[in-house]
């Protein structure tokens, strides 16, 4: 980015392998590229992550505004991938295939609504509420150190989107909890404090 900052966070909702917690990224990212290259590819993978989340929410009968917000977030991640690429001095029209998506079972093997609600709540808390809030903070700090007004504007816009994604994650967590307080509450209790839920 030309601002001397090297801190890297997973911006956008991570796309993970089901059993192994490693990230799924487009082919060609072997972890040896620049931080900006990885950021663009990670943002691109987040498009699929939000699309998959929307399908899982539809399967569980979630309200339309949550499904709509997931699709809006996916479109924002496309913009983020392009922006990260352009800020790094590249301008790709594609980011490579993600073969791990082929044959992927939406939501994994568990068909229990109860288990899926708990899983989505925990994932949304960790990957969305916490991770995307942190990503927004990092983007704001990078914007403050930007070398140009254009870069600052782009990073601030991305930060605003990430803050919106964090709010969406919080809304999803709360909806899941309302559906099954006992199961979802027990699952969340392993990773979150009641104080944070009330914040």
Tab-separated table of C-alpha atoms in Angstrom:
chain	number	residue	atom	x	y	z
A	1	UNK	CA	0.000	0.000	0.000
A	2	UNK	CA	2.972	2.266	0.295
A	3	UNK	CA	2.131	3.275	3.867
A	4	UNK	CA	4.600	0.995	5.622
A	5	UNK	CA	1.883	-0.991	7.404
A	6	UNK	CA	2.086	-4.766	7.260
A	7	UNK	CA	-0.652	-5.838	9.652
A	8	UNK	CA	-2.999	-8.335	8.041
A	9	UNK	CA	-6.456	-9.368	9.179
A	10	UNK	CA	-9.093	-11.480	7.487
A	11	UNK	CA	-11.250	-8.763	6.011
A	12	UNK	CA	-14.662	-10.048	5.086
A	13	UNK	CA	-16.298	-13.201	6.350
A	14	UNK	CA	-13.752	-16.044	6.009
A	15	UNK	CA	-14.520	-18.971	3.728
A	16	UNK	CA	-13.359	-22.023	5.660
A	17	UNK	CA	-12.933	-25.700	5.001
A	18	UNK	CA	-15.560	-27.694	6.837
A	19	UNK	CA	-13.500	-30.027	8.989
A	20	UNK	CA	-10.159	-28.284	8.916
A	21	UNK	CA	-10.332	-24.655	9.915
A	22	UNK	CA	-7.988	-23.494	7.157
A	23	UNK	CA	-9.240	-20.852	4.754
A	24	UNK	CA	-10.408	-21.658	1.254
A	25	UNK	CA	-8.815	-19.209	-1.179
A	26	UNK	CA	-8.683	-18.939	-4.969
A	27	UNK	CA	-6.150	-21.175	-6.695
A	28	UNK	CA	-2.789	-19.492	-7.018
A	29	UNK	CA	-2.627	-18.129	-3.470
A	30	UNK	CA	0.006	-20.281	-1.791
A	31	UNK	CA	0.558	-17.849	1.046
A	32	UNK	CA	3.792	-16.600	-0.481
A	33	UNK	CA	2.363	-13.549	-2.244
A	34	UNK	CA	2.281	-10.038	-0.882
A	35	UNK	CA	-0.089	-9.125	1.929
A	36	UNK	CA	-2.176	-7.102	-0.494
A	37	UNK	CA	-2.474	-10.032	-2.901
A	38	UNK	CA	-3.718	-12.237	-0.092
A	39	UNK	CA	-6.123	-9.541	1.031
A	40	UNK	CA	-7.711	-9.291	-2.419
A	41	UNK	CA	-8.068	-13.072	-2.689
A	42	UNK	CA	-9.479	-13.334	0.814
A	43	UNK	CA	-12.041	-10.649	0.025
A	44	UNK	CA	-13.005	-12.569	-3.116
A	45	UNK	CA	-13.486	-15.781	-1.118
A	46	UNK	CA	-15.767	-13.815	1.228
A	47	UNK	CA	-18.194	-13.367	-1.667
A	48	UNK	CA	-18.796	-17.117	-1.595
A	49	UNK	CA	-18.931	-17.144	2.203
A	50	UNK	CA	-21.764	-14.612	2.299
A	51	UNK	CA	-23.582	-16.415	-0.507
A	52	UNK	CA	-23.375	-19.664	1.413
A	53	UNK	CA	-24.547	-17.950	4.596
A	54	UNK	CA	-27.609	-16.611	2.759
A	55	UNK	CA	-28.510	-20.136	1.617
A	56	UNK	CA	-28.131	-21.507	5.135
A	57	UNK	CA	-30.347	-18.753	6.524
A	58	UNK	CA	-32.982	-19.456	3.864
A	59	UNK	CA	-32.892	-23.142	4.830
A	60	UNK	CA	-33.594	-22.168	8.443
A	61	UNK	CA	-36.432	-19.779	7.617
A	62	UNK	CA	-34.617	-16.560	8.504
A	63	UNK	CA	-36.330	-13.221	7.853
A	64	UNK	CA	-35.848	-11.707	4.418
A	65	UNK	CA	-33.891	-8.692	5.661
A	66	UNK	CA	-31.070	-10.949	6.922
A	67	UNK	CA	-30.908	-12.853	3.628
A	68	UNK	CA	-30.957	-9.592	1.674
A	69	UNK	CA	-28.183	-8.144	3.827
A	70	UNK	CA	-26.008	-11.217	3.150
A	71	UNK	CA	-26.356	-10.714	-0.598
A	72	UNK	CA	-25.597	-7.003	-0.239
A	73	UNK	CA	-22.477	-7.883	1.773
A	74	UNK	CA	-21.390	-10.322	-0.951
A	75	UNK	CA	-21.586	-7.539	-3.545
A	76	UNK	CA	-19.569	-5.270	-1.252
A	77	UNK	CA	-16.884	-7.970	-0.984
A	78	UNK	CA	-16.574	-8.019	-4.782
A	79	UNK	CA	-15.867	-4.295	-4.612
A	80	UNK	CA	-13.377	-4.823	-1.770
A	81	UNK	CA	-11.454	-7.435	-3.774
A	82	UNK	CA	-11.183	-5.074	-6.723
A	83	UNK	CA	-10.181	-2.153	-4.509
A	84	UNK	CA	-7.479	-4.152	-2.698
A	85	UNK	CA	-6.128	-5.271	-6.060
A	86	UNK	CA	-6.089	-1.757	-7.491
A	87	UNK	CA	-4.444	-0.257	-4.416
A	88	UNK	CA	-1.695	-2.842	-4.798
A	89	UNK	CA	-1.100	-1.722	-8.382
A	90	UNK	CA	-2.930	-4.575	-10.101
A	91	UNK	CA	-6.190	-4.745	-12.006
A	92	UNK	CA	-7.340	-8.310	-12.431
A	93	UNK	CA	-10.639	-9.322	-13.972
A	94	UNK	CA	-10.670	-12.667	-12.151
A	95	UNK	CA	-9.161	-14.072	-8.960
A	96	UNK	CA	-8.908	-17.745	-9.801
A	97	UNK	CA	-11.101	-20.744	-9.115
A	98	UNK	CA	-11.971	-22.078	-5.658
A	99	UNK	CA	-12.255	-25.851	-6.351
A	100	UNK	CA	-13.120	-26.572	-2.712
A	101	UNK	CA	-16.557	-25.078	-3.343
A	102	UNK	CA	-17.460	-27.787	-5.866
A	103	UNK	CA	-19.512	-30.526	-4.248
A	104	UNK	CA	-19.559	-28.615	-0.968
A	105	UNK	CA	-22.538	-29.460	1.209
A	106	UNK	CA	-24.328	-26.315	2.379
A	107	UNK	CA	-24.111	-26.202	6.161
A	108	UNK	CA	-22.093	-29.418	6.395
A	109	UNK	CA	-23.666	-32.778	7.180
A	110	UNK	CA	-25.792	-31.763	10.154
A	111	UNK	CA	-29.454	-31.453	9.154
A	112	UNK	CA	-30.690	-30.619	12.624
A	113	UNK	CA	-32.112	-27.088	12.709
A	114	UNK	CA	-30.952	-26.784	16.292
A	115	UNK	CA	-27.346	-27.651	15.448
A	116	UNK	CA	-27.330	-25.357	12.436
A	117	UNK	CA	-28.650	-22.420	14.465
A	118	UNK	CA	-25.915	-22.941	17.041
A	119	UNK	CA	-23.231	-23.309	14.376
A	120	UNK	CA	-24.290	-20.193	12.477
A	121	UNK	CA	-24.498	-18.190	15.710
A	122	UNK	CA	-20.965	-19.134	16.768
A	123	UNK	CA	-19.532	-18.586	13.286
A	124	UNK	CA	-21.283	-15.232	12.985
A	125	UNK	CA	-19.996	-14.144	16.355
A	126	UNK	CA	-16.372	-15.111	15.689
A	127	UNK	CA	-16.052	-14.509	11.944
A	128	UNK	CA	-18.448	-11.596	11.678
A	129	UNK	CA	-19.111	-9.703	14.869
A	130	UNK	CA	-15.559	-9.946	16.244
A	131	UNK	CA	-13.439	-10.408	13.100
A	132	UNK	CA	-15.113	-7.804	10.915
A	133	UNK	CA	-15.145	-5.250	13.720
A	134	UNK	CA	-11.395	-5.776	14.064
A	135	UNK	CA	-10.956	-5.564	10.288
A	136	UNK	CA	-12.794	-2.236	10.241
A	137	UNK	CA	-10.470	-0.887	12.942
A	138	UNK	CA	-7.394	-1.956	10.972
A	139	UNK	CA	-8.744	-0.350	7.801
A	140	UNK	CA	-9.439	2.907	9.665
A	141	UNK	CA	-5.853	2.959	10.955
A	142	UNK	CA	-4.506	2.245	7.481
A	143	UNK	CA	-6.650	5.070	6.106
A	144	UNK	CA	-5.145	7.486	8.635
A	145	UNK	CA	-1.663	6.607	7.350
A	146	UNK	CA	-2.618	6.678	3.676
A	147	UNK	CA	-0.296	8.295	1.181
A	148	UNK	CA	-3.114	9.748	-0.934
A	149	UNK	CA	-6.667	11.026	-0.631
A	150	UNK	CA	-7.863	8.354	-3.044
A	151	UNK	CA	-6.407	5.555	-0.969
A	152	UNK	CA	-7.802	7.078	2.226
A	153	UNK	CA	-11.290	7.346	0.729
A	154	UNK	CA	-11.185	3.755	-0.537
A	155	UNK	CA	-10.022	2.361	2.810
A	156	UNK	CA	-12.598	4.379	4.758
A	157	UNK	CA	-15.352	3.064	2.475
A	158	UNK	CA	-14.183	-0.503	3.030
A	159	UNK	CA	-14.085	0.086	6.789
A	160	UNK	CA	-17.682	1.343	6.744
A	161	UNK	CA	-18.748	-1.790	4.875
A	162	UNK	CA	-16.940	-4.035	7.357
A	163	UNK	CA	-18.689	-2.261	10.237
A	164	UNK	CA	-21.971	-2.987	8.492
A	165	UNK	CA	-21.014	-6.641	8.137
A	166	UNK	CA	-20.241	-6.791	11.850
A	167	UNK	CA	-23.704	-5.381	12.616
A	168	UNK	CA	-25.235	-7.976	10.298
A	169	UNK	CA	-23.365	-10.711	12.154
A	170	UNK	CA	-24.709	-9.409	15.456
A	171	UNK	CA	-28.254	-9.423	14.051
A	172	UNK	CA	-27.798	-13.017	12.878
A	173	UNK	CA	-26.471	-14.081	16.281
A	174	UNK	CA	-29.438	-12.517	18.024
A	175	UNK	CA	-31.930	-14.061	15.593
A	176	UNK	CA	-30.418	-17.517	16.111
A	177	UNK	CA	-30.592	-17.008	19.867
A	178	UNK	CA	-34.255	-16.003	19.682
A	179	UNK	CA	-35.007	-19.199	17.756
A	180	UNK	CA	-33.471	-21.540	20.317
A	181	UNK	CA	-32.150	-19.753	23.427
A	182	UNK	CA	-31.096	-22.937	25.192
A	183	UNK	CA	-29.020	-24.582	22.452
A	184	UNK	CA	-27.651	-21.397	20.925
A	185	UNK	CA	-26.994	-19.878	24.336
A	186	UNK	CA	-24.997	-22.934	25.393
A	187	UNK	CA	-22.939	-22.830	22.188
A	188	UNK	CA	-22.279	-19.106	22.480
A	189	UNK	CA	-21.393	-19.484	26.146
A	190	UNK	CA	-18.236	-21.310	25.080
A	191	UNK	CA	-16.961	-18.355	23.056
A	192	UNK	CA	-18.651	-15.152	24.176
A	193	UNK	CA	-19.507	-13.291	27.367
A	194	UNK	CA	-23.032	-12.125	28.158
A	195	UNK	CA	-21.653	-8.601	28.495
A	196	UNK	CA	-20.593	-8.576	24.857
A	197	UNK	CA	-23.987	-9.856	23.693
A	198	UNK	CA	-25.675	-6.990	25.531
A	199	UNK	CA	-23.308	-4.370	24.081
